[in-house]
JSON list of N, CA, C and O in Angstrom, two decimals:
[
{"chain": "A", "resi": 1, "resn": "MET", "atom": "N", "xyz": [56.05, -43.67, 32.50]},
{"chain": "A", "resi": 1, "resn": "MET", "atom": "CA", "xyz": [57.44, -44.00, 32.23]},
{"chain": "A", "resi": 1, "resn": "MET", "atom": "C", "xyz": [58.35, -42.92, 32.83]},
{"chain": "A", "resi": 1, "resn": "MET", "atom": "O", "xyz": [58.04, -41.75, 32.78]},
{"chain": "A", "resi": 2, "resn": "ASP", "atom": "N", "xyz": [59.48, -43.35, 33.32]},
{"chain": "A", "resi": 2, "resn": "ASP", "atom": "CA", "xyz": [60.44, -42.43, 33.93]},
{"chain": "A", "resi": 2, "resn": "ASP", "atom": "C", "xyz": [61.46, -41.97, 32.89]},
{"chain": "A", "resi": 2, "resn": "ASP", "atom": "O", "xyz": [62.21, -42.77, 32.34]},
{"chain": "A", "resi": 3, "resn": "ARG", "atom": "N", "xyz": [61.46, -40.68, 32.60]},
{"chain": "A", "resi": 3, "resn": "ARG", "atom": "CA", "xyz": [62.37, -40.13, 31.58]},
{"chain": "A", "resi": 3, "resn": "ARG", "atom": "C", "xyz": [63.84, -40.28, 31.96]},
{"chain": "A", "resi": 3, "resn": "ARG", "atom": "O", "xyz": [64.71, -40.31, 31.10]},
{"chain": "A", "resi": 4, "resn": "HIS", "atom": "N", "xyz": [64.13, -40.37, 33.24]},
{"chain": "A", "resi": 4, "resn": "HIS", "atom": "CA", "xyz": [65.52, -40.47, 33.69]},
{"chain": "A", "resi": 4, "resn": "HIS", "atom": "C", "xyz": [66.14, -41.82, 33.29]},
{"chain": "A", "resi": 4, "resn": "HIS", "atom": "O", "xyz": [67.35, -41.96, 33.32]},
{"chain": "A", "resi": 5, "resn": "GLN", "atom": "N", "xyz": [65.34, -42.77, 32.90]},
{"chain": "A", "resi": 5, "resn": "GLN", "atom": "CA", "xyz": [65.85, -44.08, 32.48]},
{"chain": "A", "resi": 5, "resn": "GLN", "atom": "C", "xyz": [65.96, -44.20, 30.96]},
{"chain": "A", "resi": 5, "resn": "GLN", "atom": "O", "xyz": [66.41, -45.21, 30.45]},
{"chain": "A", "resi": 6, "resn": "TRP", "atom": "N", "xyz": [65.54, -43.19, 30.24]},
{"chain": "A", "resi": 6, "resn": "TRP", "atom": "CA", "xyz": [65.60, -43.21, 28.78]},
{"chain": "A", "resi": 6, "resn": "TRP", "atom": "C", "xyz": [67.02, -42.94, 28.28]},
{"chain": "A", "resi": 6, "resn": "TRP", "atom": "O", "xyz": [67.79, -42.23, 28.90]},
{"chain": "A", "resi": 7, "resn": "ILE", "atom": "N", "xyz": [67.34, -43.49, 27.14]},
{"chain": "A", "resi": 7, "resn": "ILE", "atom": "CA", "xyz": [68.55, -43.13, 26.39]},
{"chain": "A", "resi": 7, "resn": "ILE", "atom": "C", "xyz": [68.08, -42.72, 25.00]},
{"chain": "A", "resi": 7, "resn": "ILE", "atom": "O", "xyz": [67.44, -43.50, 24.30]},
{"chain": "A", "resi": 8, "resn": "VAL", "atom": "N", "xyz": [68.37, -41.50, 24.60]},
{"chain": "A", "resi": 8, "resn": "VAL", "atom": "CA", "xyz": [67.94, -40.97, 23.31]},
{"chain": "A", "resi": 8, "resn": "VAL", "atom": "C", "xyz": [69.15, -40.89, 22.40]},
{"chain": "A", "resi": 8, "resn": "VAL", "atom": "O", "xyz": [70.19, -40.36, 22.78]},
{"chain": "A", "resi": 9, "resn": "HIS", "atom": "N", "xyz": [69.02, -41.42, 21.19]},
{"chain": "A", "resi": 9, "resn": "HIS", "atom": "CA", "xyz": [70.10, -41.37, 20.20]},
{"chain": "A", "resi": 9, "resn": "HIS", "atom": "C", "xyz": [69.72, -40.38, 19.11]},
{"chain": "A", "resi": 9, "resn": "HIS", "atom": "O", "xyz": [68.64, -40.48, 18.53]},
{"chain": "A", "resi": 10, "resn": "VAL", "atom": "N", "xyz": [70.58, -39.41, 18.86]},
{"chain": "A", "resi": 10, "resn": "VAL", "atom": "CA", "xyz": [70.33, -38.41, 17.82]},
{"chain": "A", "resi": 10, "resn": "VAL", "atom": "C", "xyz": [71.47, -38.43, 16.81]},
{"chain": "A", "resi": 10, "resn": "VAL", "atom": "O", "xyz": [72.58, -38.85, 17.11]},
{"chain": "A", "resi": 11, "resn": "SER", "atom": "N", "xyz": [71.17, -37.97, 15.61]},
{"chain": "A", "resi": 11, "resn": "SER", "atom": "CA", "xyz": [72.18, -37.81, 14.57]},
{"chain": "A", "resi": 11, "resn": "SER", "atom": "C", "xyz": [72.32, -36.34, 14.25]},
{"chain": "A", "resi": 11, "resn": "SER", "atom": "O", "xyz": [71.33, -35.65, 14.07]},
{"chain": "A", "resi": 12, "resn": "ASN", "atom": "N", "xyz": [73.54, -35.85, 14.21]},
{"chain": "A", "resi": 12, "resn": "ASN", "atom": "CA", "xyz": [73.82, -34.47, 13.85]},
{"chain": "A", "resi": 12, "resn": "ASN", "atom": "C", "xyz": [74.64, -34.47, 12.57]},
{"chain": "A", "resi": 12, "resn": "ASN", "atom": "O", "xyz": [75.55, -35.27, 12.41]},
{"chain": "A", "resi": 13, "resn": "GLU", "atom": "N", "xyz": [74.30, -33.56, 11.67]},
{"chain": "A", "resi": 13, "resn": "GLU", "atom": "CA", "xyz": [75.04, -33.45, 10.43]},
{"chain": "A", "resi": 13, "resn": "GLU", "atom": "C", "xyz": [76.15, -32.43, 10.60]},
{"chain": "A", "resi": 13, "resn": "GLU", "atom": "O", "xyz": [75.93, -31.37, 11.16]},
{"chain": "A", "resi": 14, "resn": "ASN", "atom": "N", "xyz": [77.33, -32.76, 10.14]},
{"chain": "A", "resi": 14, "resn": "ASN", "atom": "CA", "xyz": [78.43, -31.81, 10.06]},
{"chain": "A", "resi": 14, "resn": "ASN", "atom": "C", "xyz": [78.45, -31.33, 8.61]},
{"chain": "A", "resi": 14, "resn": "ASN", "atom": "O", "xyz": [78.99, -32.00, 7.74]},
{"chain": "A", "resi": 15, "resn": "LEU", "atom": "N", "xyz": [77.82, -30.20, 8.34]},
{"chain": "A", "resi": 15, "resn": "LEU", "atom": "CA", "xyz": [77.66, -29.72, 6.97]},
{"chain": "A", "resi": 15, "resn": "LEU", "atom": "C", "xyz": [78.94, -29.06, 6.48]},
{"chain": "A", "resi": 15, "resn": "LEU", "atom": "O", "xyz": [79.51, -28.21, 7.16]},
{"chain": "A", "resi": 16, "resn": "LEU", "atom": "N", "xyz": [79.36, -29.45, 5.29]},
{"chain": "A", "resi": 16, "resn": "LEU", "atom": "CA", "xyz": [80.58, -28.94, 4.69]},
{"chain": "A", "resi": 16, "resn": "LEU", "atom": "C", "xyz": [80.26, -28.33, 3.34]},
{"chain": "A", "resi": 16, "resn": "LEU", "atom": "O", "xyz": [79.60, -28.97, 2.51]},
{"chain": "A", "resi": 17, "resn": "PRO", "atom": "N", "xyz": [80.71, -27.10, 3.05]},
{"chain": "A", "resi": 17, "resn": "PRO", "atom": "CA", "xyz": [80.44, -26.51, 1.73]},
{"chain": "A", "resi": 17, "resn": "PRO", "atom": "C", "xyz": [81.30, -27.17, 0.66]},
{"chain": "A", "resi": 17, "resn": "PRO", "atom": "O", "xyz": [82.43, -27.56, 0.91]},
{"chain": "A", "resi": 18, "resn": "SER", "atom": "N", "xyz": [80.74, -27.31, -0.54]},
{"chain": "A", "resi": 18, "resn": "SER", "atom": "CA", "xyz": [81.54, -27.86, -1.64]},
{"chain": "A", "resi": 18, "resn": "SER", "atom": "C", "xyz": [82.46, -26.78, -2.19]},
{"chain": "A", "resi": 18, "resn": "SER", "atom": "O", "xyz": [82.23, -25.58, -2.01]},
{"chain": "A", "resi": 19, "resn": "ALA", "atom": "N", "xyz": [83.50, -27.19, -2.87]},
{"chain": "A", "resi": 19, "resn": "ALA", "atom": "CA", "xyz": [84.50, -26.24, -3.38]},
{"chain": "A", "resi": 19, "resn": "ALA", "atom": "C", "xyz": [83.92, -25.33, -4.46]},
{"chain": "A", "resi": 19, "resn": "ALA", "atom": "O", "xyz": [84.30, -24.17, -4.57]},
{"chain": "A", "resi": 20, "resn": "GLY", "atom": "N", "xyz": [82.95, -25.81, -5.25]},
{"chain": "A", "resi": 20, "resn": "GLY", "atom": "CA", "xyz": [82.40, -25.02, -6.35]},
{"chain": "A", "resi": 20, "resn": "GLY", "atom": "C", "xyz": [81.16, -24.22, -5.98]},
{"chain": "A", "resi": 20, "resn": "GLY", "atom": "O", "xyz": [80.44, -23.77, -6.86]},
{"chain": "A", "resi": 21, "resn": "MET", "atom": "N", "xyz": [80.89, -24.03, -4.71]},
{"chain": "A", "resi": 21, "resn": "MET", "atom": "CA", "xyz": [79.70, -23.32, -4.28]},
{"chain": "A", "resi": 21, "resn": "MET", "atom": "C", "xyz": [79.80, -21.84, -4.63]},
{"chain": "A", "resi": 21, "resn": "MET", "atom": "O", "xyz": [80.83, -21.21, -4.39]},
{"chain": "A", "resi": 22, "resn": "SER", "atom": "N", "xyz": [78.73, -21.28, -5.20]},
{"chain": "A", "resi": 22, "resn": "SER", "atom": "CA", "xyz": [78.74, -19.87, -5.58]},
{"chain": "A", "resi": 22, "resn": "SER", "atom": "C", "xyz": [78.75, -18.97, -4.33]},
{"chain": "A", "resi": 22, "resn": "SER", "atom": "O", "xyz": [78.45, -19.42, -3.22]},
{"chain": "A", "resi": 23, "resn": "PHE", "atom": "N", "xyz": [79.07, -17.71, -4.53]},
{"chain": "A", "resi": 23, "resn": "PHE", "atom": "CA", "xyz": [79.17, -16.75, -3.42]},
{"chain": "A", "resi": 23, "resn": "PHE", "atom": "C", "xyz": [77.83, -16.62, -2.69]},
{"chain": "A", "resi": 23, "resn": "PHE", "atom": "O", "xyz": [77.78, -16.66, -1.46]},
{"chain": "A", "resi": 24, "resn": "LEU", "atom": "N", "xyz": [76.74, -16.49, -3.44]},
{"chain": "A", "resi": 24, "resn": "LEU", "atom": "CA", "xyz": [75.42, -16.33, -2.82]},
{"chain": "A", "resi": 24, "resn": "LEU", "atom": "C", "xyz": [75.02, -17.58, -2.05]},
{"chain": "A", "resi": 24, "resn": "LEU", "atom": "O", "xyz": [74.50, -17.49, -0.93]},
{"chain": "A", "resi": 25, "resn": "ARG", "atom": "N", "xyz": [75.26, -18.75, -2.61]},
{"chain": "A", "resi": 25, "resn": "ARG", "atom": "CA", "xyz": [74.97, -20.00, -1.90]},
{"chain": "A", "resi": 25, "resn": "ARG", "atom": "C", "xyz": [75.81, -20.12, -0.64]},
{"chain": "A", "resi": 25, "resn": "ARG", "atom": "O", "xyz": [75.35, -20.62, 0.37]},
{"chain": "A", "resi": 26, "resn": "ARG", "atom": "N", "xyz": [77.06, -19.69, -0.70]},
{"chain": "A", "resi": 26, "resn": "ARG", "atom": "CA", "xyz": [77.94, -19.76, 0.47]},
{"chain": "A", "resi": 26, "resn": "ARG", "atom": "C", "xyz": [77.42, -18.86, 1.60]},
{"chain": "A", "resi": 26, "resn": "ARG", "atom": "O", "xyz": [77.43, -19.24, 2.77]},
{"chain": "A", "resi": 27, "resn": "ILE", "atom": "N", "xyz": [76.91, -17.68, 1.24]},
{"chain": "A", "resi": 27, "resn": "ILE", "atom": "CA", "xyz": [76.34, -16.77, 2.25]},
{"chain": "A", "resi": 27, "resn": "ILE", "atom": "C", "xyz": [75.09, -17.39, 2.87]},
{"chain": "A", "resi": 27, "resn": "ILE", "atom": "O", "xyz": [74.91, -17.38, 4.09]},
{"chain": "A", "resi": 28, "resn": "ARG", "atom": "N", "xyz": [74.20, -17.96, 2.04]},
{"chain": "A", "resi": 28, "resn": "ARG", "atom": "CA", "xyz": [73.00, -18.62, 2.55]},
{"chain": "A", "resi": 28, "resn": "ARG", "atom": "C", "xyz": [73.36, -19.80, 3.43]},
{"chain": "A", "resi": 28, "resn": "ARG", "atom": "O", "xyz": [72.74, -20.05, 4.47]},
{"chain": "A", "resi": 29, "resn": "PHE", "atom": "N", "xyz": [74.39, -20.54, 3.03]},
{"chain": "A", "resi": 29, "resn": "PHE", "atom": "CA", "xyz": [74.85, -21.68, 3.80]},
{"chain": "A", "resi": 29, "resn": "PHE", "atom": "C", "xyz": [75.34, -21.24, 5.18]},
{"chain": "A", "resi": 29, "resn": "PHE", "atom": "O", "xyz": [74.98, -21.83, 6.19]},
{"chain": "A", "resi": 30, "resn": "ARG", "atom": "N", "xyz": [76.13, -20.19, 5.23]},
{"chain": "A", "resi": 30, "resn": "ARG", "atom": "CA", "xyz": [76.64, -19.69, 6.51]},
{"chain": "A", "resi": 30, "resn": "ARG", "atom": "C", "xyz": [75.52, -19.14, 7.39]},
{"chain": "A", "resi": 30, "resn": "ARG", "atom": "O", "xyz": [75.54, -19.32, 8.60]},
{"chain": "A", "resi": 31, "resn": "LEU", "atom": "N", "xyz": [74.53, -18.48, 6.79]},
{"chain": "A", "resi": 31, "resn": "LEU", "atom": "CA", "xyz": [73.38, -18.01, 7.54]},
{"chain": "A", "resi": 31, "resn": "LEU", "atom": "C", "xyz": [72.62, -19.19, 8.14]},
{"chain": "A", "resi": 31, "resn": "LEU", "atom": "O", "xyz": [72.22, -19.15, 9.31]},
{"chain": "A", "resi": 32, "resn": "PHE", "atom": "N", "xyz": [72.45, -20.24, 7.38]},
{"chain": "A", "resi": 32, "resn": "PHE", "atom": "CA", "xyz": [71.81, -21.44, 7.89]},
{"chain": "A", "resi": 32, "resn": "PHE", "atom": "C", "xyz": [72.58, -22.01, 9.07]},
{"chain": "A", "resi": 32, "resn": "PHE", "atom": "O", "xyz": [71.99, -22.42, 10.08]},
{"chain": "A", "resi": 33, "resn": "LEU", "atom": "N", "xyz": [73.90, -22.06, 8.98]},
{"chain": "A", "resi": 33, "resn": "LEU", "atom": "CA", "xyz": [74.72, -22.59, 10.07]},
{"chain": "A", "resi": 33, "resn": "LEU", "atom": "C", "xyz": [74.58, -21.74, 11.33]},
{"chain": "A", "resi": 33, "resn": "LEU", "atom": "O", "xyz": [74.50, -22.28, 12.45]},
{"chain": "A", "resi": 34, "resn": "VAL", "atom": "N", "xyz": [74.52, -20.41, 11.17]},
{"chain": "A", "resi": 34, "resn": "VAL", "atom": "CA", "xyz": [74.34, -19.52, 12.33]},
{"chain": "A", "resi": 34, "resn": "VAL", "atom": "C", "xyz": [72.97, -19.76, 12.97]},
{"chain": "A", "resi": 34, "resn": "VAL", "atom": "O", "xyz": [72.86, -19.88, 14.19]},
{"chain": "A", "resi": 35, "resn": "LEU", "atom": "N", "xyz": [71.93, -19.85, 12.15]},
{"chain": "A", "resi": 35, "resn": "LEU", "atom": "CA", "xyz": [70.59, -20.10, 12.69]},
{"chain": "A", "resi": 35, "resn": "LEU", "atom": "C", "xyz": [70.51, -21.45, 13.39]},
{"chain": "A", "resi": 35, "resn": "LEU", "atom": "O", "xyz": [69.88, -21.57, 14.45]},
{"chain": "A", "resi": 36, "resn": "ARG", "atom": "N", "xyz": [71.16, -22.43, 12.84]},
{"chain": "A", "resi": 36, "resn": "ARG", "atom": "CA", "xyz": [71.17, -23.75, 13.48]},
{"chain": "A", "resi": 36, "resn": "ARG", "atom": "C", "xyz": [71.94, -23.73, 14.81]},
{"chain": "A", "resi": 36, "resn": "ARG", "atom": "O", "xyz": [71.57, -24.40, 15.77]},
{"chain": "A", "resi": 37, "resn": "LEU", "atom": "N", "xyz": [72.98, -22.92, 14.85]},
{"chain": "A", "resi": 37, "resn": "LEU", "atom": "CA", "xyz": [73.79, -22.81, 16.06]},
{"chain": "A", "resi": 37, "resn": "LEU", "atom": "C", "xyz": [73.01, -22.18, 17.21]},
{"chain": "A", "resi": 37, "resn": "LEU", "atom": "O", "xyz": [73.16, -22.58, 18.37]},
{"chain": "A", "resi": 38, "resn": "ILE", "atom": "N", "xyz": [72.17, -21.17, 16.91]},
{"chain": "A", "resi": 38, "resn": "ILE", "atom": "CA", "xyz": [71.47, -20.46, 17.99]},
{"chain": "A", "resi": 38, "resn": "ILE", "atom": "C", "xyz": [70.10, -21.07, 18.30]},
{"chain": "A", "resi": 38, "resn": "ILE", "atom": "O", "xyz": [69.45, -20.66, 19.25]},
{"chain": "A", "resi": 39, "resn": "SER", "atom": "N", "xyz": [69.66, -22.06, 17.52]},
{"chain": "A", "resi": 39, "resn": "SER", "atom": "CA", "xyz": [68.36, -22.68, 17.78]},
{"chain": "A", "resi": 39, "resn": "SER", "atom": "C", "xyz": [68.50, -23.80, 18.80]},
{"chain": "A", "resi": 39, "resn": "SER", "atom": "O", "xyz": [69.59, -24.31, 19.05]},
{"chain": "A", "resi": 40, "resn": "ARG", "atom": "N", "xyz": [67.38, -24.18, 19.38]},
{"chain": "A", "resi": 40, "resn": "ARG", "atom": "CA", "xyz": [67.38, -25.27, 20.36]},
{"chain": "A", "resi": 40, "resn": "ARG", "atom": "C", "xyz": [67.39, -26.61, 19.63]},
{"chain": "A", "resi": 40, "resn": "ARG", "atom": "O", "xyz": [66.81, -26.75, 18.56]},
{"chain": "A", "resi": 41, "resn": "PRO", "atom": "N", "xyz": [68.03, -27.62, 20.21]},
{"chain": "A", "resi": 41, "resn": "PRO", "atom": "CA", "xyz": [68.02, -28.95, 19.59]},
{"chain": "A", "resi": 41, "resn": "PRO", "atom": "C", "xyz": [66.60, -29.51, 19.51]},
{"chain": "A", "resi": 41, "resn": "PRO", "atom": "O", "xyz": [65.73, -29.17, 20.30]},
{"chain": "A", "resi": 42, "resn": "VAL", "atom": "N", "xyz": [66.37, -30.39, 18.56]},
{"chain": "A", "resi": 42, "resn": "VAL", "atom": "CA", "xyz": [65.04, -30.91, 18.29]},
{"chain": "A", "resi": 42, "resn": "VAL", "atom": "C", "xyz": [64.49, -31.71, 19.48]},
{"chain": "A", "resi": 42, "resn": "VAL", "atom": "O", "xyz": [63.29, -31.73, 19.71]},
{"chain": "A", "resi": 43, "resn": "TYR", "atom": "N", "xyz": [65.34, -32.37, 20.27]},
{"chain": "A", "resi": 43, "resn": "TYR", "atom": "CA", "xyz": [64.82, -33.17, 21.36]},
{"chain": "A", "resi": 43, "resn": "TYR", "atom": "C", "xyz": [64.18, -32.32, 22.45]},
{"chain": "A", "resi": 43, "resn": "TYR", "atom": "O", "xyz": [63.41, -32.82, 23.25]},
{"chain": "A", "resi": 44, "resn": "TYR", "atom": "N", "xyz": [64.42, -31.01, 22.48]},
{"chain": "A", "resi": 44, "resn": "TYR", "atom": "CA", "xyz": [63.72, -30.13, 23.41]},
{"chain": "A", "resi": 44, "resn": "TYR", "atom": "C", "xyz": [62.25, -30.00, 23.01]},
{"chain": "A", "resi": 44, "resn": "TYR", "atom": "O", "xyz": [61.39, -29.77, 23.85]},
{"chain": "A", "resi": 45, "resn": "ALA", "atom": "N", "xyz": [61.93, -30.12, 21.73]},
{"chain": "A", "resi": 45, "resn": "ALA", "atom": "CA", "xyz": [60.54, -30.01, 21.27]},
{"chain": "A", "resi": 45, "resn": "ALA", "atom": "C", "xyz": [59.69, -31.16, 21.82]},
{"chain": "A", "resi": 45, "resn": "ALA", "atom": "O", "xyz": [58.48, -31.02, 21.94]},
{"chain": "A", "resi": 46, "resn": "TYR", "atom": "N", "xyz": [60.32, -32.27, 22.14]},
{"chain": "A", "resi": 46, "resn": "TYR", "atom": "CA", "xyz": [59.59, -33.40, 22.70]},
{"chain": "A", "resi": 46, "resn": "TYR", "atom": "C", "xyz": [59.53, -33.35, 24.22]},
{"chain": "A", "resi": 46, "resn": "TYR", "atom": "O", "xyz": [59.05, -34.28, 24.85]},
{"chain": "A", "resi": 47, "resn": "GLY", "atom": "N", "xyz": [60.03, -32.26, 24.81]},
{"chain": "A", "resi": 47, "resn": "GLY", "atom": "CA", "xyz": [59.96, -32.11, 26.26]},
{"chain": "A", "resi": 47, "resn": "GLY", "atom": "C", "xyz": [61.00, -32.92, 27.01]},
{"chain": "A", "resi": 47, "resn": "GLY", "atom": "O", "xyz": [60.85, -33.16, 28.19]},
{"chain": "A", "resi": 48, "resn": "LEU", "atom": "N", "xyz": [62.06, -33.34, 26.32]},
{"chain": "A", "resi": 48, "resn": "LEU", "atom": "CA", "xyz": [63.08, -34.15, 26.98]},
{"chain": "A", "resi": 48, "resn": "LEU", "atom": "C", "xyz": [64.11, -33.30, 27.71]},
{"chain": "A", "resi": 48, "resn": "LEU", "atom": "O", "xyz": [64.57, -33.67, 28.77]},
{"chain": "A", "resi": 49, "resn": "GLY", "atom": "N", "xyz": [64.49, -32.18, 27.13]},
{"chain": "A", "resi": 49, "resn": "GLY", "atom": "CA", "xyz": [65.42, -31.26, 27.77]},
{"chain": "A", "resi": 49, "resn": "GLY", "atom": "C", "xyz": [66.69, -31.93, 28.23]},
{"chain": "A", "resi": 49, "resn": "GLY", "atom": "O", "xyz": [67.31, -32.71, 27.51]},
{"chain": "A", "resi": 50, "resn": "ASP", "atom": "N", "xyz": [67.09, -31.66, 29.44]},
{"chain": "A", "resi": 50, "resn": "ASP", "atom": "CA", "xyz": [68.31, -32.23, 30.00]},
{"chain": "A", "resi": 50, "resn": "ASP", "atom": "C", "xyz": [68.03, -33.43, 30.90]},
{"chain": "A", "resi": 50, "resn": "ASP", "atom": "O", "xyz": [68.90, -33.87, 31.64]},
{"chain": "A", "resi": 51, "resn": "GLU", "atom": "N", "xyz": [66.84, -33.98, 30.83]},
{"chain": "A", "resi": 51, "resn": "GLU", "atom": "CA", "xyz": [66.44, -35.04, 31.74]},
{"chain": "A", "resi": 51, "resn": "GLU", "atom": "C", "xyz": [66.80, -36.44, 31.26]},
{"chain": "A", "resi": 51, "resn": "GLU", "atom": "O", "xyz": [66.55, -37.41, 31.97]},
{"chain": "A", "resi": 52, "resn": "VAL", "atom": "N", "xyz": [67.33, -36.58, 30.06]},
{"chain": "A", "resi": 52, "resn": "VAL", "atom": "CA", "xyz": [67.61, -37.91, 29.52]},
{"chain": "A", "resi": 52, "resn": "VAL", "atom": "C", "xyz": [69.08, -38.04, 29.16]},
{"chain": "A", "resi": 52, "resn": "VAL", "atom": "O", "xyz": [69.77, -37.06, 28.94]},
{"chain": "A", "resi": 53, "resn": "GLN", "atom": "N", "xyz": [69.53, -39.29, 29.08]},
{"chain": "A", "resi": 53, "resn": "GLN", "atom": "CA", "xyz": [70.88, -39.55, 28.57]},
{"chain": "A", "resi": 53, "resn": "GLN", "atom": "C", "xyz": [70.84, -39.39, 27.06]},
{"chain": "A", "resi": 53, "resn": "GLN", "atom": "O", "xyz": [69.90, -39.80, 26.41]},
{"chain": "A", "resi": 54, "resn": "LEU", "atom": "N", "xyz": [71.87, -38.80, 26.52]},
{"chain": "A", "resi": 54, "resn": "LEU", "atom": "CA", "xyz": [71.88, -38.51, 25.09]},
{"chain": "A", "resi": 54, "resn": "LEU", "atom": "C", "xyz": [73.09, -39.13, 24.43]},
{"chain": "A", "resi": 54, "resn": "LEU", "atom": "O", "xyz": [74.22, -38.95, 24.88]},
{"chain": "A", "resi": 55, "resn": "SER", "atom": "N", "xyz": [72.85, -39.87, 23.37]},
{"chain": "A", "resi": 55, "resn": "SER", "atom": "CA", "xyz": [73.91, -40.45, 22.55]},
{"chain": "A", "resi": 55, "resn": "SER", "atom": "C", "xyz": [73.86, -39.74, 21.20]},
{"chain": "A", "resi": 55, "resn": "SER", "atom": "O", "xyz": [72.80, -39.66, 20.59]},
{"chain": "A", "resi": 56, "resn": "ALA", "atom": "N", "xyz": [74.97, -39.20, 20.73]},
{"chain": "A", "resi": 56, "resn": "ALA", "atom": "CA", "xyz": [74.97, -38.44, 19.48]},
{"chain": "A", "resi": 56, "resn": "ALA", "atom": "C", "xyz": [75.96, -39.03, 18.49]},
{"chain": "A", "resi": 56, "resn": "ALA", "atom": "O", "xyz": [77.04, -39.47, 18.86]},
{"chain": "A", "resi": 57, "resn": "GLU", "atom": "N", "xyz": [75.55, -39.03, 17.23]},
{"chain": "A", "resi": 57, "resn": "GLU", "atom": "CA", "xyz": [76.41, -39.48, 16.13]},
{"chain": "A", "resi": 57, "resn": "GLU", "atom": "C", "xyz": [76.53, -38.31, 15.16]},
{"chain": "A", "resi": 57, "resn": "GLU", "atom": "O", "xyz": [75.54, -37.70, 14.78]},
{"chain": "A", "resi": 58, "resn": "VAL", "atom": "N", "xyz": [77.75, -37.98, 14.77]},
{"chain": "A", "resi": 58, "resn": "VAL", "atom": "CA", "xyz": [77.98, -36.88, 13.84]},
{"chain": "A", "resi": 58, "resn": "VAL", "atom": "C", "xyz": [78.34, -37.46, 12.48]},
{"chain": "A", "resi": 58, "resn": "VAL", "atom": "O", "xyz": [79.25, -38.27, 12.36]},
{"chain": "A", "resi": 59, "resn": "MET", "atom": "N", "xyz": [77.58, -37.02, 11.44]},
{"chain": "A", "resi": 59, "resn": "MET", "atom": "CA", "xyz": [77.80, -37.50, 10.08]},
{"chain": "A", "resi": 59, "resn": "MET", "atom": "C", "xyz": [78.21, -36.33, 9.18]},
{"chain": "A", "resi": 59, "resn": "MET", "atom": "O", "xyz": [77.52, -35.32, 9.16]},
{"chain": "A", "resi": 60, "resn": "PRO", "atom": "N", "xyz": [79.33, -36.44, 8.46]},
{"chain": "A", "resi": 60, "resn": "PRO", "atom": "CA", "xyz": [79.70, -35.37, 7.51]},
{"chain": "A", "resi": 60, "resn": "PRO", "atom": "C", "xyz": [78.81, -35.40, 6.27]},
{"chain": "A", "resi": 60, "resn": "PRO", "atom": "O", "xyz": [78.54, -36.46, 5.72]},
{"chain": "A", "resi": 61, "resn": "VAL", "atom": "N", "xyz": [78.32, -34.23, 5.87]},
{"chain": "A", "resi": 61, "resn": "VAL", "atom": "CA", "xyz": [77.47, -34.10, 4.68]},
{"chain": "A", "resi": 61, "resn": "VAL", "atom": "C", "xyz": [78.01, -32.96, 3.85]},
{"chain": "A", "resi": 61, "resn": "VAL", "atom": "O", "xyz": [78.15, -31.84, 4.32]},
{"chain": "A", "resi": 62, "resn": "ARG", "atom": "N", "xyz": [78.32, -33.23, 2.58]},
{"chain": "A", "resi": 62, "resn": "ARG", "atom": "CA", "xyz": [78.83, -32.21, 1.66]},
{"chain": "A", "resi": 62, "resn": "ARG", "atom": "C", "xyz": [77.63, -31.54, 0.98]},
{"chain": "A", "resi": 62, "resn": "ARG", "atom": "O", "xyz": [76.79, -32.20, 0.41]},
{"chain": "A", "resi": 63, "resn": "VAL", "atom": "N", "xyz": [77.56, -30.20, 1.06]},
{"chain": "A", "resi": 63, "resn": "VAL", "atom": "CA", "xyz": [76.45, -29.43, 0.48]},
{"chain": "A", "resi": 63, "resn": "VAL", "atom": "C", "xyz": [76.92, -28.79, -0.81]},
{"chain": "A", "resi": 63, "resn": "VAL", "atom": "O", "xyz": [77.95, -28.14, -0.85]},
{"chain": "A", "resi": 64, "resn": "LYS", "atom": "N", "xyz": [76.14, -28.96, -1.89]},
{"chain": "A", "resi": 64, "resn": "LYS", "atom": "CA", "xyz": [76.50, -28.39, -3.18]},
{"chain": "A", "resi": 64, "resn": "LYS", "atom": "C", "xyz": [75.80, -27.10, -3.42]},
{"chain": "A", "resi": 64, "resn": "LYS", "atom": "O", "xyz": [74.78, -26.80, -3.00]}
]
């Protein structure tokens, strides 16, 4: 199969902190966001890299 003809659809979460989140949870939450920012997207693990067309959907998720 030719990867250049594939279209891959991914979902990304837009994580939002809740208003009542404790200080320690907020620090852990921000650390998680930093780690997610510097990590490679999951579709690279499948060897797709930049060779495929990518369709992305962003979903807001409230974290408590």
